[in-house]
Structures are given as C-alpha cells and as structure tokens.
Amino acid sequence: QVQLVESGGGLVQAGGSLRLSCAASGKIFSNNVMDWYRQAPGKQRELVASVTNSGNTNYADSVKGRFTISRDNAKNTVYLQMNSLKPEDTAVYYCKLTDRLRHMYWGQGTQVTVSS
C-alpha cells in the first residue's frame, strides 16, 4: 500500500507564490508517474501537472509558465511550485501516484486559496 501526504497549501494574495509538497511512503515501485490535480467548488477535478520518474513533465494550459512540477526520487516526493497565482487557482490540490501496475493512490488534499 502507498500513502501520500500533501503539505504547503494556504492563503495567498493574487500574484503570490506557494510551494506544495507530496511525500509518498509504502511499497513504491521506481517506475511511476506523479500528478497534481485540483478541484474547485462545484467543478470537476482537473489535472494540473504530471511528472514521470525520469523527469518528463506535462502541464495544463491554464498553468503553463506559472507552475513547475518536480520530484526527488530519493525522497519519493513531488513538488508543485506555483507562481503568479490567480484567484481562479483557488482549489483543493491533490497528489496522485500511478505505479507500473496502473494502481492509483491519492493524497488527502491541501487547500489553496488565492485572494484578489
């Protein structure tokens, strides 16, 4: 079993920055993909960014140029650096890990609130 714990959320003014972290523990295969999703009130959960264990990244158009996903494989941790935050970035942010057997694990989420 894999456990994911997110941290780093909070309240920030528009234009500010936050860095989210997600630490994975348990039986983790080396070949996996880690993602950040977000869900705003009344909206569906959406993919924000992904990173493979080899460092290949992918971003939603809405965050390109503002957010950066990275990972530390030695620590089984993925990060999301969020800059130039906008009120529409307000959401609960979730970390997800998909292993080589296609099992998916989710964290509990961390709230990000951007005030205008």
Backbone atoms as SQL, in Angstrom:
CREATE TABLE atoms (id INTEGER PRIMARY KEY, chain TEXT, resi INTEGER, resn TEXT, atom TEXT, x REAL, y REAL, z REAL);
INSERT INTO atoms VALUES
  (1, 'A', 1, 'GLN', 'N', 0.843, -1.192, 0.000),
  (2, 'A', 1, 'GLN', 'CA', 0.000, 0.000, 0.000),
  (3, 'A', 1, 'GLN', 'C', 0.881, 1.246, 0.000),
  (4, 'A', 2, 'VAL', 'N', 0.383, 2.286, -0.643),
  (5, 'A', 2, 'VAL', 'CA', 1.114, 3.548, -0.738),
  (6, 'A', 2, 'VAL', 'C', 0.305, 4.641, -0.060),
  (7, 'A', 3, 'GLN', 'N', 0.986, 5.468, 0.701),
  (8, 'A', 3, 'GLN', 'CA', 0.354, 6.617, 1.335),
  (9, 'A', 3, 'GLN', 'C', 0.971, 7.896, 0.785),
  (10, 'A', 4, 'LEU', 'N', 0.131, 8.887, 0.548),
  (11, 'A', 4, 'LEU', 'CA', 0.569, 10.184, 0.048),
  (12, 'A', 4, 'LEU', 'C', 0.106, 11.268, 1.019),
  (13, 'A', 5, 'VAL', 'N', 1.017, 12.156, 1.378),
  (14, 'A', 5, 'VAL', 'CA', 0.687, 13.240, 2.295),
  (15, 'A', 5, 'VAL', 'C', 1.116, 14.560, 1.677),
  (16, 'A', 6, 'GLU', 'N', 0.134, 15.428, 1.425),
  (17, 'A', 6, 'GLU', 'CA', 0.414, 16.740, 0.851),
  (18, 'A', 6, 'GLU', 'C', 0.618, 17.772, 1.956),
  (19, 'A', 7, 'SER', 'N', 1.357, 18.809, 1.629),
  (20, 'A', 7, 'SER', 'CA', 1.542, 19.932, 2.542),
  (21, 'A', 7, 'SER', 'C', 1.871, 21.173, 1.719),
  (22, 'A', 8, 'GLY', 'N', 1.778, 22.330, 2.375),
  (23, 'A', 8, 'GLY', 'CA', 2.195, 23.570, 1.727),
  (24, 'A', 8, 'GLY', 'C', 1.069, 24.470, 1.265),
  (25, 'A', 9, 'GLY', 'N', -0.168, 24.036, 1.398),
  (26, 'A', 9, 'GLY', 'CA', -1.269, 24.888, 0.998),
  (27, 'A', 9, 'GLY', 'C', -1.439, 26.054, 1.959),
  (28, 'A', 10, 'GLY', 'N', -2.334, 26.979, 1.579),
  (29, 'A', 10, 'GLY', 'CA', -2.587, 28.123, 2.443),
  (30, 'A', 10, 'GLY', 'C', -3.293, 29.232, 1.710),
  (31, 'A', 11, 'LEU', 'N', -3.277, 30.394, 2.337),
  (32, 'A', 11, 'LEU', 'CA', -3.914, 31.593, 1.789),
  (33, 'A', 11, 'LEU', 'C', -2.823, 32.537, 1.287),
  (34, 'A', 12, 'VAL', 'N', -2.991, 33.019, 0.065),
  (35, 'A', 12, 'VAL', 'CA', -2.007, 33.914, -0.524),
  (36, 'A', 12, 'VAL', 'C', -2.728, 34.947, -1.375),
  (37, 'A', 13, 'GLN', 'N', -2.135, 36.114, -1.496),
  (38, 'A', 13, 'GLN', 'CA', -2.720, 37.143, -2.354),
  (39, 'A', 13, 'GLN', 'C', -2.419, 36.861, -3.821),
  (40, 'A', 14, 'ALA', 'N', -3.255, 37.373, -4.687),
  (41, 'A', 14, 'ALA', 'CA', -3.020, 37.236, -6.127),
  (42, 'A', 14, 'ALA', 'C', -1.638, 37.778, -6.475),
  (43, 'A', 15, 'GLY', 'N', -0.948, 37.037, -7.328),
  (44, 'A', 15, 'GLY', 'CA', 0.411, 37.392, -7.700),
  (45, 'A', 15, 'GLY', 'C', 1.466, 36.736, -6.837),
  (46, 'A', 16, 'GLY', 'N', 1.046, 36.121, -5.750),
  (47, 'A', 16, 'GLY', 'CA', 1.983, 35.473, -4.843),
  (48, 'A', 16, 'GLY', 'C', 2.350, 34.070, -5.272),
  (49, 'A', 17, 'SER', 'N', 3.100, 33.404, -4.397),
  (50, 'A', 17, 'SER', 'CA', 3.607, 32.066, -4.694),
  (51, 'A', 17, 'SER', 'C', 3.371, 31.123, -3.524),
  (52, 'A', 18, 'LEU', 'N', 3.250, 29.855, -3.853),
  (53, 'A', 18, 'LEU', 'CA', 3.191, 28.778, -2.869),
  (54, 'A', 18, 'LEU', 'C', 3.932, 27.577, -3.444),
  (55, 'A', 19, 'ARG', 'N', 4.447, 26.750, -2.554),
  (56, 'A', 19, 'ARG', 'CA', 5.081, 25.502, -2.976),
  (57, 'A', 19, 'ARG', 'C', 4.416, 24.351, -2.254),
  (58, 'A', 20, 'LEU', 'N', 3.813, 23.463, -3.005),
  (59, 'A', 20, 'LEU', 'CA', 3.195, 22.274, -2.446),
  (60, 'A', 20, 'LEU', 'C', 4.180, 21.112, -2.478),
  (61, 'A', 21, 'SER', 'N', 4.068, 20.254, -1.485),
  (62, 'A', 21, 'SER', 'CA', 4.876, 19.040, -1.427),
  (63, 'A', 21, 'SER', 'C', 3.958, 17.845, -1.234),
  (64, 'A', 22, 'CYS', 'N', 4.379, 16.715, -1.751),
  (65, 'A', 22, 'CYS', 'CA', 3.637, 15.470, -1.562),
  (66, 'A', 22, 'CYS', 'C', 4.656, 14.355, -1.344),
  (67, 'A', 23, 'ALA', 'N', 4.627, 13.796, -0.152),
  (68, 'A', 23, 'ALA', 'CA', 5.564, 12.731, 0.204),
  (69, 'A', 23, 'ALA', 'C', 4.860, 11.385, 0.126),
  (70, 'A', 24, 'ALA', 'N', 5.458, 10.462, -0.608),
  (71, 'A', 24, 'ALA', 'CA', 4.909, 9.116, -0.747),
  (72, 'A', 24, 'ALA', 'C', 5.675, 8.151, 0.142),
  (73, 'A', 25, 'SER', 'N', 4.955, 7.221, 0.725),
  (74, 'A', 25, 'SER', 'CA', 5.586, 6.186, 1.545),
  (75, 'A', 25, 'SER', 'C', 4.880, 4.860, 1.285),
  (76, 'A', 26, 'GLY', 'N', 5.547, 3.776, 1.700),
  (77, 'A', 26, 'GLY', 'CA', 4.981, 2.459, 1.491),
  (78, 'A', 26, 'GLY', 'C', 5.706, 1.719, 0.386),
  (79, 'A', 27, 'LYS', 'N', 5.005, 0.795, -0.243),
  (80, 'A', 27, 'LYS', 'CA', 5.609, -0.043, -1.284),
  (81, 'A', 27, 'LYS', 'C', 5.520, 0.712, -2.619),
  (82, 'A', 28, 'ILE', 'N', 6.610, 1.381, -2.957),
  (83, 'A', 28, 'ILE', 'CA', 6.627, 2.235, -4.138),
  (84, 'A', 28, 'ILE', 'C', 7.557, 1.650, -5.180),
  (85, 'A', 29, 'PHE', 'N', 7.009, 1.345, -6.359),
  (86, 'A', 29, 'PHE', 'CA', 7.849, 0.900, -7.446),
  (87, 'A', 29, 'PHE', 'C', 8.552, 2.104, -8.059),
  (88, 'A', 30, 'SER', 'N', 9.740, 1.902, -8.577),
  (89, 'A', 30, 'SER', 'CA', 10.515, 3.020, -9.086),
  (90, 'A', 30, 'SER', 'C', 9.880, 3.626, -10.342),
  (91, 'A', 31, 'ASN', 'N', 9.202, 2.824, -11.147),
  (92, 'A', 31, 'ASN', 'CA', 8.611, 3.320, -12.385),
  (93, 'A', 31, 'ASN', 'C', 7.189, 3.787, -12.098),
  (94, 'A', 32, 'ASN', 'N', 7.018, 5.091, -11.908),
  (95, 'A', 32, 'ASN', 'CA', 5.686, 5.609, -11.617),
  (96, 'A', 32, 'ASN', 'C', 5.534, 7.023, -12.152),
  (97, 'A', 33, 'VAL', 'N', 4.319, 7.492, -12.158),
  (98, 'A', 33, 'VAL', 'CA', 4.004, 8.861, -12.555),
  (99, 'A', 33, 'VAL', 'C', 3.336, 9.541, -11.369),
  (100, 'A', 34, 'MET', 'N', 3.745, 10.760, -11.102),
  (101, 'A', 34, 'MET', 'CA', 3.127, 11.529, -10.024),
  (102, 'A', 34, 'MET', 'C', 2.488, 12.767, -10.614),
  (103, 'A', 35, 'ASP', 'N', 1.284, 13.039, -10.173),
  (104, 'A', 35, 'ASP', 'CA', 0.481, 14.128, -10.709),
  (105, 'A', 35, 'ASP', 'C', -0.003, 15.040, -9.592),
  (106, 'A', 36, 'TRP', 'N', -0.298, 16.254, -9.973),
  (107, 'A', 36, 'TRP', 'CA', -1.071, 17.166, -9.142),
  (108, 'A', 36, 'TRP', 'C', -2.397, 17.439, -9.862),
  (109, 'A', 37, 'TYR', 'N', -3.484, 17.274, -9.113),
  (110, 'A', 37, 'TYR', 'CA', -4.825, 17.616, -9.577),
  (111, 'A', 37, 'TYR', 'C', -5.362, 18.722, -8.678),
  (112, 'A', 38, 'ARG', 'N', -6.424, 19.355, -9.117),
  (113, 'A', 38, 'ARG', 'CA', -7.116, 20.314, -8.256),
  (114, 'A', 38, 'ARG', 'C', -8.618, 20.243, -8.520),
  (115, 'A', 39, 'GLN', 'N', -9.348, 20.612, -7.484),
  (116, 'A', 39, 'GLN', 'CA', -10.800, 20.631, -7.584),
  (117, 'A', 39, 'GLN', 'C', -11.331, 21.869, -6.890),
  (118, 'A', 40, 'ALA', 'N', -11.967, 22.736, -7.664),
  (119, 'A', 40, 'ALA', 'CA', -12.591, 23.931, -7.123),
  (120, 'A', 40, 'ALA', 'C', -14.041, 23.610, -6.780),
  (121, 'A', 41, 'PRO', 'N', -14.638, 24.381, -5.892),
  (122, 'A', 41, 'PRO', 'CA', -16.035, 24.128, -5.513),
  (123, 'A', 41, 'PRO', 'C', -16.953, 24.128, -6.727),
  (124, 'A', 42, 'GLY', 'N', -17.760, 23.079, -6.831),
  (125, 'A', 42, 'GLY', 'CA', -18.713, 22.980, -7.926),
  (126, 'A', 42, 'GLY', 'C', -18.135, 22.578, -9.255),
  (127, 'A', 43, 'LYS', 'N', -16.841, 22.256, -9.275),
  (128, 'A', 43, 'LYS', 'CA', -16.191, 21.880, -10.534),
  (129, 'A', 43, 'LYS', 'C', -15.601, 20.482, -10.433),
  (130, 'A', 44, 'GLN', 'N', -15.326, 19.905, -11.605),
  (131, 'A', 44, 'GLN', 'CA', -14.706, 18.591, -11.627),
  (132, 'A', 44, 'GLN', 'C', -13.221, 18.695, -11.297),
  (133, 'A', 45, 'ARG', 'N', -12.691, 17.604, -10.796),
  (134, 'A', 45, 'ARG', 'CA', -11.259, 17.553, -10.530),
  (135, 'A', 45, 'ARG', 'C', -10.522, 17.585, -11.869),
  (136, 'A', 46, 'GLU', 'N', -9.463, 18.382, -11.941),
  (137, 'A', 46, 'GLU', 'CA', -8.721, 18.516, -13.185),
  (138, 'A', 46, 'GLU', 'C', -7.232, 18.308, -12.960),
  (139, 'A', 47, 'LEU', 'N', -6.589, 17.777, -13.996),
  (140, 'A', 47, 'LEU', 'CA', -5.153, 17.554, -13.948),
  (141, 'A', 47, 'LEU', 'C', -4.427, 18.883, -14.111),
  (142, 'A', 48, 'VAL', 'N', -3.484, 19.131, -13.213),
  (143, 'A', 48, 'VAL', 'CA', -2.691, 20.361, -13.258),
  (144, 'A', 48, 'VAL', 'C', -1.326, 20.102, -13.899),
  (145, 'A', 49, 'ALA', 'N', -0.645, 19.073, -13.422),
  (146, 'A', 49, 'ALA', 'CA', 0.695, 18.789, -13.924),
  (147, 'A', 49, 'ALA', 'C', 1.068, 17.351, -13.596),
  (148, 'A', 50, 'SER', 'N', 1.958, 16.797, -14.435),
  (149, 'A', 50, 'SER', 'CA', 2.428, 15.422, -14.239),
  (150, 'A', 50, 'SER', 'C', 3.938, 15.376, -14.396),
  (151, 'A', 51, 'VAL', 'N', 4.552, 14.407, -13.735),
  (152, 'A', 51, 'VAL', 'CA', 5.990, 14.180, -13.912),
  (153, 'A', 51, 'VAL', 'C', 6.268, 12.688, -13.807),
  (154, 'A', 52, 'THR', 'N', 7.012, 12.154, -14.762),
  (155, 'A', 52, 'THR', 'CA', 7.397, 10.752, -14.713),
  (156, 'A', 52, 'THR', 'C', 8.633, 10.598, -13.827),
  (157, 'A', 53, 'ASN', 'N', 9.000, 9.338, -13.541),
  (158, 'A', 53, 'ASN', 'CA', 10.178, 9.131, -12.685),
  (159, 'A', 53, 'ASN', 'C', 11.454, 9.559, -13.407),
  (160, 'A', 54, 'SER', 'N', 11.405, 9.672, -14.739),
  (161, 'A', 54, 'SER', 'CA', 12.578, 10.121, -15.489),
  (162, 'A', 54, 'SER', 'C', 12.597, 11.627, -15.681),
  (163, 'A', 55, 'GLY', 'N', 11.560, 12.324, -15.186),
  (164, 'A', 55, 'GLY', 'CA', 11.559, 13.779, -15.210),
  (165, 'A', 55, 'GLY', 'C', 10.777, 14.425, -16.325),
  (166, 'A', 56, 'ASN', 'N', 10.101, 13.657, -17.149),
  (167, 'A', 56, 'ASN', 'CA', 9.272, 14.241, -18.195),
  (168, 'A', 56, 'ASN', 'C', 8.032, 14.876, -17.576),
  (169, 'A', 57, 'THR', 'N', 7.709, 16.084, -18.009),
  (170, 'A', 57, 'THR', 'CA', 6.617, 16.831, -17.400),
  (171, 'A', 57, 'THR', 'C', 5.533, 17.185, -18.410),
  (172, 'A', 58, 'ASN', 'N', 4.358, 17.449, -17.865),
  (173, 'A', 58, 'ASN', 'CA', 3.224, 17.867, -18.682),
  (174, 'A', 58, 'ASN', 'C', 2.378, 18.806, -17.829),
  (175, 'A', 59, 'TYR', 'N', 1.817, 19.868, -18.467),
  (176, 'A', 59, 'TYR', 'CA', 1.062, 20.866, -17.728),
  (177, 'A', 59, 'TYR', 'C', -0.269, 21.168, -18.407),
  (178, 'A', 60, 'ALA', 'N', -1.235, 21.530, -17.593),
  (179, 'A', 60, 'ALA', 'CA', -2.469, 22.083, -18.136),
  (180, 'A', 60, 'ALA', 'C', -2.158, 23.456, -18.726),
  (181, 'A', 61, 'ASP', 'N', -2.879, 23.812, -19.781),
  (182, 'A', 61, 'ASP', 'CA', -2.632, 25.098, -20.432),
  (183, 'A', 61, 'ASP', 'C', -2.803, 26.262, -19.465),
  (184, 'A', 62, 'SER', 'N', -3.718, 26.124, -18.522),
  (185, 'A', 62, 'SER', 'CA', -4.036, 27.216, -17.610),
  (186, 'A', 62, 'SER', 'C', -2.898, 27.541, -16.643),
  (187, 'A', 63, 'VAL', 'N', -1.938, 26.635, -16.499),
  (188, 'A', 63, 'VAL', 'CA', -0.851, 26.878, -15.533),
  (189, 'A', 63, 'VAL', 'C', 0.521, 26.939, -16.190),
  (190, 'A', 64, 'LYS', 'N', 0.586, 26.703, -17.489),
  (191, 'A', 64, 'LYS', 'CA', 1.883, 26.736, -18.174),
  (192, 'A', 64, 'LYS', 'C', 2.554, 28.083, -17.994),
  (193, 'A', 65, 'GLY', 'N', 3.837, 28.058, -17.671),
  (194, 'A', 65, 'GLY', 'CA', 4.585, 29.288, -17.465),
  (195, 'A', 65, 'GLY', 'C', 4.481, 29.845, -16.061),
  (196, 'A', 66, 'ARG', 'N', 3.556, 29.310, -15.252),
  (197, 'A', 66, 'ARG', 'CA', 3.398, 29.795, -13.872),
  (198, 'A', 66, 'ARG', 'C', 3.726, 28.713, -12.846),
  (199, 'A', 67, 'PHE', 'N', 3.393, 27.481, -13.162),
  (200, 'A', 67, 'PHE', 'CA', 3.620, 26.370, -12.231),
  (201, 'A', 67, 'PHE', 'C', 4.757, 25.490, -12.735),
  (202, 'A', 68, 'THR', 'N', 5.495, 24.911, -11.786),
  (203, 'A', 68, 'THR', 'CA', 6.560, 23.979, -12.124),
  (204, 'A', 68, 'THR', 'C', 6.452, 22.756, -11.235),
  (205, 'A', 69, 'ILE', 'N', 6.365, 21.583, -11.864),
  (206, 'A', 69, 'ILE', 'CA', 6.343, 20.330, -11.119),
  (207, 'A', 69, 'ILE', 'C', 7.742, 19.727, -11.138),
  (208, 'A', 70, 'SER', 'N', 8.130, 19.147, -10.017),
  (209, 'A', 70, 'SER', 'CA', 9.426, 18.490, -9.931),
  (210, 'A', 70, 'SER', 'C', 9.332, 17.358, -8.929),
  (211, 'A', 71, 'ARG', 'N', 10.335, 16.499, -8.921),
  (212, 'A', 71, 'ARG', 'CA', 10.312, 15.396, -7.968),
  (213, 'A', 71, 'ARG', 'C', 11.715, 15.053, -7.524),
  (214, 'A', 72, 'ASP', 'N', 11.768, 14.491, -6.323),
  (215, 'A', 72, 'ASP', 'CA', 13.007, 13.983, -5.749),
  (216, 'A', 72, 'ASP', 'C', 12.788, 12.493, -5.541),
  (217, 'A', 73, 'ASN', 'N', 13.333, 11.693, -6.432),
  (218, 'A', 73, 'ASN', 'CA', 13.087, 10.250, -6.368),
  (219, 'A', 73, 'ASN', 'C', 13.677, 9.614, -5.113),
  (220, 'A', 74, 'ALA', 'N', 14.768, 10.156, -4.639),
  (221, 'A', 74, 'ALA', 'CA', 15.378, 9.602, -3.430),
  (222, 'A', 74, 'ALA', 'C', 14.469, 9.782, -2.218),
  (223, 'A', 75, 'LYS', 'N', 13.680, 10.846, -2.235),
  (224, 'A', 75, 'LYS', 'CA', 12.775, 11.128, -1.121),
  (225, 'A', 75, 'LYS', 'C', 11.333, 10.733, -1.434),
  (226, 'A', 76, 'ASN', 'N', 11.089, 10.202, -2.636),
  (227, 'A', 76, 'ASN', 'CA', 9.717, 9.864, -3.062),
  (228, 'A', 76, 'ASN', 'C', 8.775, 11.044, -2.848),
  (229, 'A', 77, 'THR', 'N', 9.224, 12.204, -3.252),
  (230, 'A', 77, 'THR', 'CA', 8.464, 13.428, -3.039),
  (231, 'A', 77, 'THR', 'C', 8.309, 14.192, -4.347),
  (232, 'A', 78, 'VAL', 'N', 7.112, 14.728, -4.552),
  (233, 'A', 78, 'VAL', 'CA', 6.849, 15.567, -5.709),
  (234, 'A', 78, 'VAL', 'C', 6.470, 16.953, -5.213),
  (235, 'A', 79, 'TYR', 'N', 6.869, 17.963, -5.966),
  (236, 'A', 79, 'TYR', 'CA', 6.626, 19.348, -5.590),
  (237, 'A', 79, 'TYR', 'C', 5.838, 20.055, -6.693),
  (238, 'A', 80, 'LEU', 'N', 5.138, 21.100, -6.281),
  (239, 'A', 80, 'LEU', 'CA', 4.490, 21.970, -7.248),
  (240, 'A', 80, 'LEU', 'C', 4.768, 23.407, -6.824),
  (241, 'A', 81, 'GLN', 'N', 5.642, 24.059, -7.574),
  (242, 'A', 81, 'GLN', 'CA', 5.930, 25.469, -7.337),
  (243, 'A', 81, 'GLN', 'C', 4.922, 26.281, -8.121),
  (244, 'A', 82, 'MET', 'N', 4.161, 27.096, -7.419),
  (245, 'A', 82, 'MET', 'CA', 3.097, 27.878, -8.043),
  (246, 'A', 82, 'MET', 'C', 3.422, 29.360, -7.902),
  (247, 'A', 83, 'ASN', 'N', 3.638, 30.011, -9.015),
  (248, 'A', 83, 'ASN', 'CA', 3.946, 31.438, -9.045),
  (249, 'A', 83, 'ASN', 'C', 2.841, 32.203, -9.757),
  (250, 'A', 84, 'SER', 'N', 2.827, 33.510, -9.557),
  (251, 'A', 84, 'SER', 'CA', 1.833, 34.374, -10.215),
  (252, 'A', 84, 'SER', 'C', 0.430, 33.825, -10.027),
  (253, 'A', 85, 'LEU', 'N', 0.118, 33.477, -8.801),
  (254, 'A', 85, 'LEU', 'CA', -1.173, 32.851, -8.516),
  (255, 'A', 85, 'LEU', 'C', -2.323, 33.798, -8.784),
  (256, 'A', 86, 'LYS', 'N', -3.436, 33.193, -9.241),
  (257, 'A', 86, 'LYS', 'CA', -4.646, 33.936, -9.571),
  (258, 'A', 86, 'LYS', 'C', -5.800, 33.418, -8.712),
  (259, 'A', 87, 'PRO', 'N', -6.827, 34.241, -8.502),
  (260, 'A', 87, 'PRO', 'CA', -7.979, 33.755, -7.730),
  (261, 'A', 87, 'PRO', 'C', -8.574, 32.468, -8.305),
  (262, 'A', 88, 'GLU', 'N', -8.515, 32.295, -9.604),
  (263, 'A', 88, 'GLU', 'CA', -9.062, 31.078, -10.213),
  (264, 'A', 88, 'GLU', 'C', -8.215, 29.835, -9.953),
  (265, 'A', 89, 'ASP', 'N', -7.064, 30.008, -9.332),
  (266, 'A', 89, 'ASP', 'CA', -6.269, 28.851, -8.910),
  (267, 'A', 89, 'ASP', 'C', -6.753, 28.291, -7.570),
  (268, 'A', 90, 'THR', 'N', -7.695, 28.977, -6.935),
  (269, 'A', 90, 'THR', 'CA', -8.226, 28.520, -5.668),
  (270, 'A', 90, 'THR', 'C', -8.890, 27.161, -5.831),
  (271, 'A', 91, 'ALA', 'N', -8.468, 26.203, -5.013),
  (272, 'A', 91, 'ALA', 'CA', -8.972, 24.832, -5.117),
  (273, 'A', 91, 'ALA', 'C', -8.321, 23.985, -4.035),
  (274, 'A', 92, 'VAL', 'N', -8.836, 22.781, -3.901),
  (275, 'A', 92, 'VAL', 'CA', -8.124, 21.770, -3.129),
  (276, 'A', 92, 'VAL', 'C', -7.198, 21.044, -4.109),
  (277, 'A', 93, 'TYR', 'N', -5.940, 20.962, -3.754),
  (278, 'A', 93, 'TYR', 'CA', -4.936, 20.337, -4.618),
  (279, 'A', 93, 'TYR', 'C', -4.627, 18.936, -4.085),
  (280, 'A', 94, 'TYR', 'N', -4.652, 17.978, -5.003),
  (281, 'A', 94, 'TYR', 'CA', -4.436, 16.576, -4.662),
  (282, 'A', 94, 'TYR', 'C', -3.223, 16.032, -5.402),
  (283, 'A', 95, 'CYS', 'N', -2.506, 15.185, -4.720),
  (284, 'A', 95, 'CYS', 'CA', -1.392, 14.466, -5.309),
  (285, 'A', 95, 'CYS', 'C', -1.868, 13.057, -5.664),
  (286, 'A', 96, 'LYS', 'N', -1.397, 12.547, -6.795),
  (287, 'A', 96, 'LYS', 'CA', -1.739, 11.181, -7.204),
  (288, 'A', 96, 'LYS', 'C', -0.489, 10.472, -7.692),
  (289, 'A', 97, 'LEU', 'N', -0.372, 9.212, -7.333),
  (290, 'A', 97, 'LEU', 'CA', 0.707, 8.373, -7.837),
  (291, 'A', 97, 'LEU', 'C', 0.104, 7.203, -8.591),
  (292, 'A', 98, 'THR', 'N', 0.598, 6.948, -9.788),
  (293, 'A', 98, 'THR', 'CA', 0.195, 5.788, -10.579),
  (294, 'A', 98, 'THR', 'C', 1.422, 4.911, -10.767),
  (295, 'A', 99, 'ASP', 'N', 1.339, 3.655, -10.307),
  (296, 'A', 99, 'ASP', 'CA', 2.527, 2.809, -10.407),
  (297, 'A', 99, 'ASP', 'C', 2.526, 2.015, -11.716),
  (298, 'A', 100, 'ARG', 'N', 3.546, 1.192, -11.890),
  (299, 'A', 100, 'ARG', 'CA', 3.717, 0.494, -13.166),
  (300, 'A', 100, 'ARG', 'C', 2.642, -0.553, -13.409),
  (301, 'A', 101, 'LEU', 'N', 1.906, -0.923, -12.345),
  (302, 'A', 101, 'LEU', 'CA', 0.792, -1.858, -12.474),
  (303, 'A', 101, 'LEU', 'C', -0.537, -1.127, -12.655),
  (304, 'A', 102, 'ARG', 'N', -0.466, 0.208, -12.832),
  (305, 'A', 102, 'ARG', 'CA', -1.629, 1.060, -13.029),
  (306, 'A', 102, 'ARG', 'C', -2.492, 1.210, -11.780),
  (307, 'A', 103, 'HIS', 'N', -1.940, 0.897, -10.619),
  (308, 'A', 103, 'HIS', 'CA', -2.646, 1.193, -9.381),
  (309, 'A', 103, 'HIS', 'C', -2.513, 2.688, -9.120),
  (310, 'A', 104, 'MET', 'N', -3.591, 3.311, -8.664),
  (311, 'A', 104, 'MET', 'CA', -3.585, 4.747, -8.408),
  (312, 'A', 104, 'MET', 'C', -3.834, 5.024, -6.932),
  (313, 'A', 105, 'TYR', 'N', -3.078, 5.952, -6.395),
  (314, 'A', 105, 'TYR', 'CA', -3.174, 6.327, -4.992),
  (315, 'A', 105, 'TYR', 'C', -3.309, 7.848, -4.914),
  (316, 'A', 106, 'TRP', 'N', -4.155, 8.298, -3.998),
  (317, 'A', 106, 'TRP', 'CA', -4.423, 9.722, -3.847),
  (318, 'A', 106, 'TRP', 'C', -4.064, 10.190, -2.440),
  (319, 'A', 107, 'GLY', 'N', -3.652, 11.445, -2.361),
  (320, 'A', 107, 'GLY', 'CA', -3.476, 12.074, -1.068),
  (321, 'A', 107, 'GLY', 'C', -4.798, 12.649, -0.584),
  (322, 'A', 108, 'GLN', 'N', -4.764, 13.250, 0.599),
  (323, 'A', 108, 'GLN', 'CA', -5.986, 13.756, 1.219),
  (324, 'A', 108, 'GLN', 'C', -6.347, 15.161, 0.735),
  (325, 'A', 109, 'GLY', 'N', -5.412, 15.821, 0.077),
  (326, 'A', 109, 'GLY', 'CA', -5.659, 17.155, -0.453),
  (327, 'A', 109, 'GLY', 'C', -5.175, 18.256, 0.467),
  (328, 'A', 110, 'THR', 'N', -4.841, 19.392, -0.139),
  (329, 'A', 110, 'THR', 'CA', -4.439, 20.572, 0.618),
  (330, 'A', 110, 'THR', 'C', -5.096, 21.790, -0.030),
  (331, 'A', 111, 'GLN', 'N', -5.645, 22.660, 0.813),
  (332, 'A', 111, 'GLN', 'CA', -6.403, 23.805, 0.311),
  (333, 'A', 111, 'GLN', 'C', -5.460, 24.937, -0.087),
  (334, 'A', 112, 'VAL', 'N', -5.701, 25.471, -1.276),
  (335, 'A', 112, 'VAL', 'CA', -5.011, 26.675, -1.750),
  (336, 'A', 112, 'VAL', 'C', -6.075, 27.733, -2.011),
  (337, 'A', 113, 'THR', 'N', -5.933, 28.882, -1.359),
  (338, 'A', 113, 'THR', 'CA', -6.873, 29.977, -1.538),
  (339, 'A', 113, 'THR', 'C', -6.102, 31.221, -1.971),
  (340, 'A', 114, 'VAL', 'N', -6.516, 31.793, -3.095),
  (341, 'A', 114, 'VAL', 'CA', -5.859, 32.986, -3.626),
  (342, 'A', 114, 'VAL', 'C', -6.863, 34.138, -3.567),
  (343, 'A', 115, 'SER', 'N', -6.518, 35.143, -2.802),
  (344, 'A', 115, 'SER', 'CA', -7.409, 36.291, -2.646),
  (345, 'A', 115, 'SER', 'C', -7.083, 37.367, -3.681),
  (346, 'A', 116, 'SER', 'N', -8.109, 38.080, -4.095),
  (347, 'A', 116, 'SER', 'CA', -7.913, 39.120, -5.124),
  (348, 'A', 116, 'SER', 'C', -7.589, 40.456, -4.490);
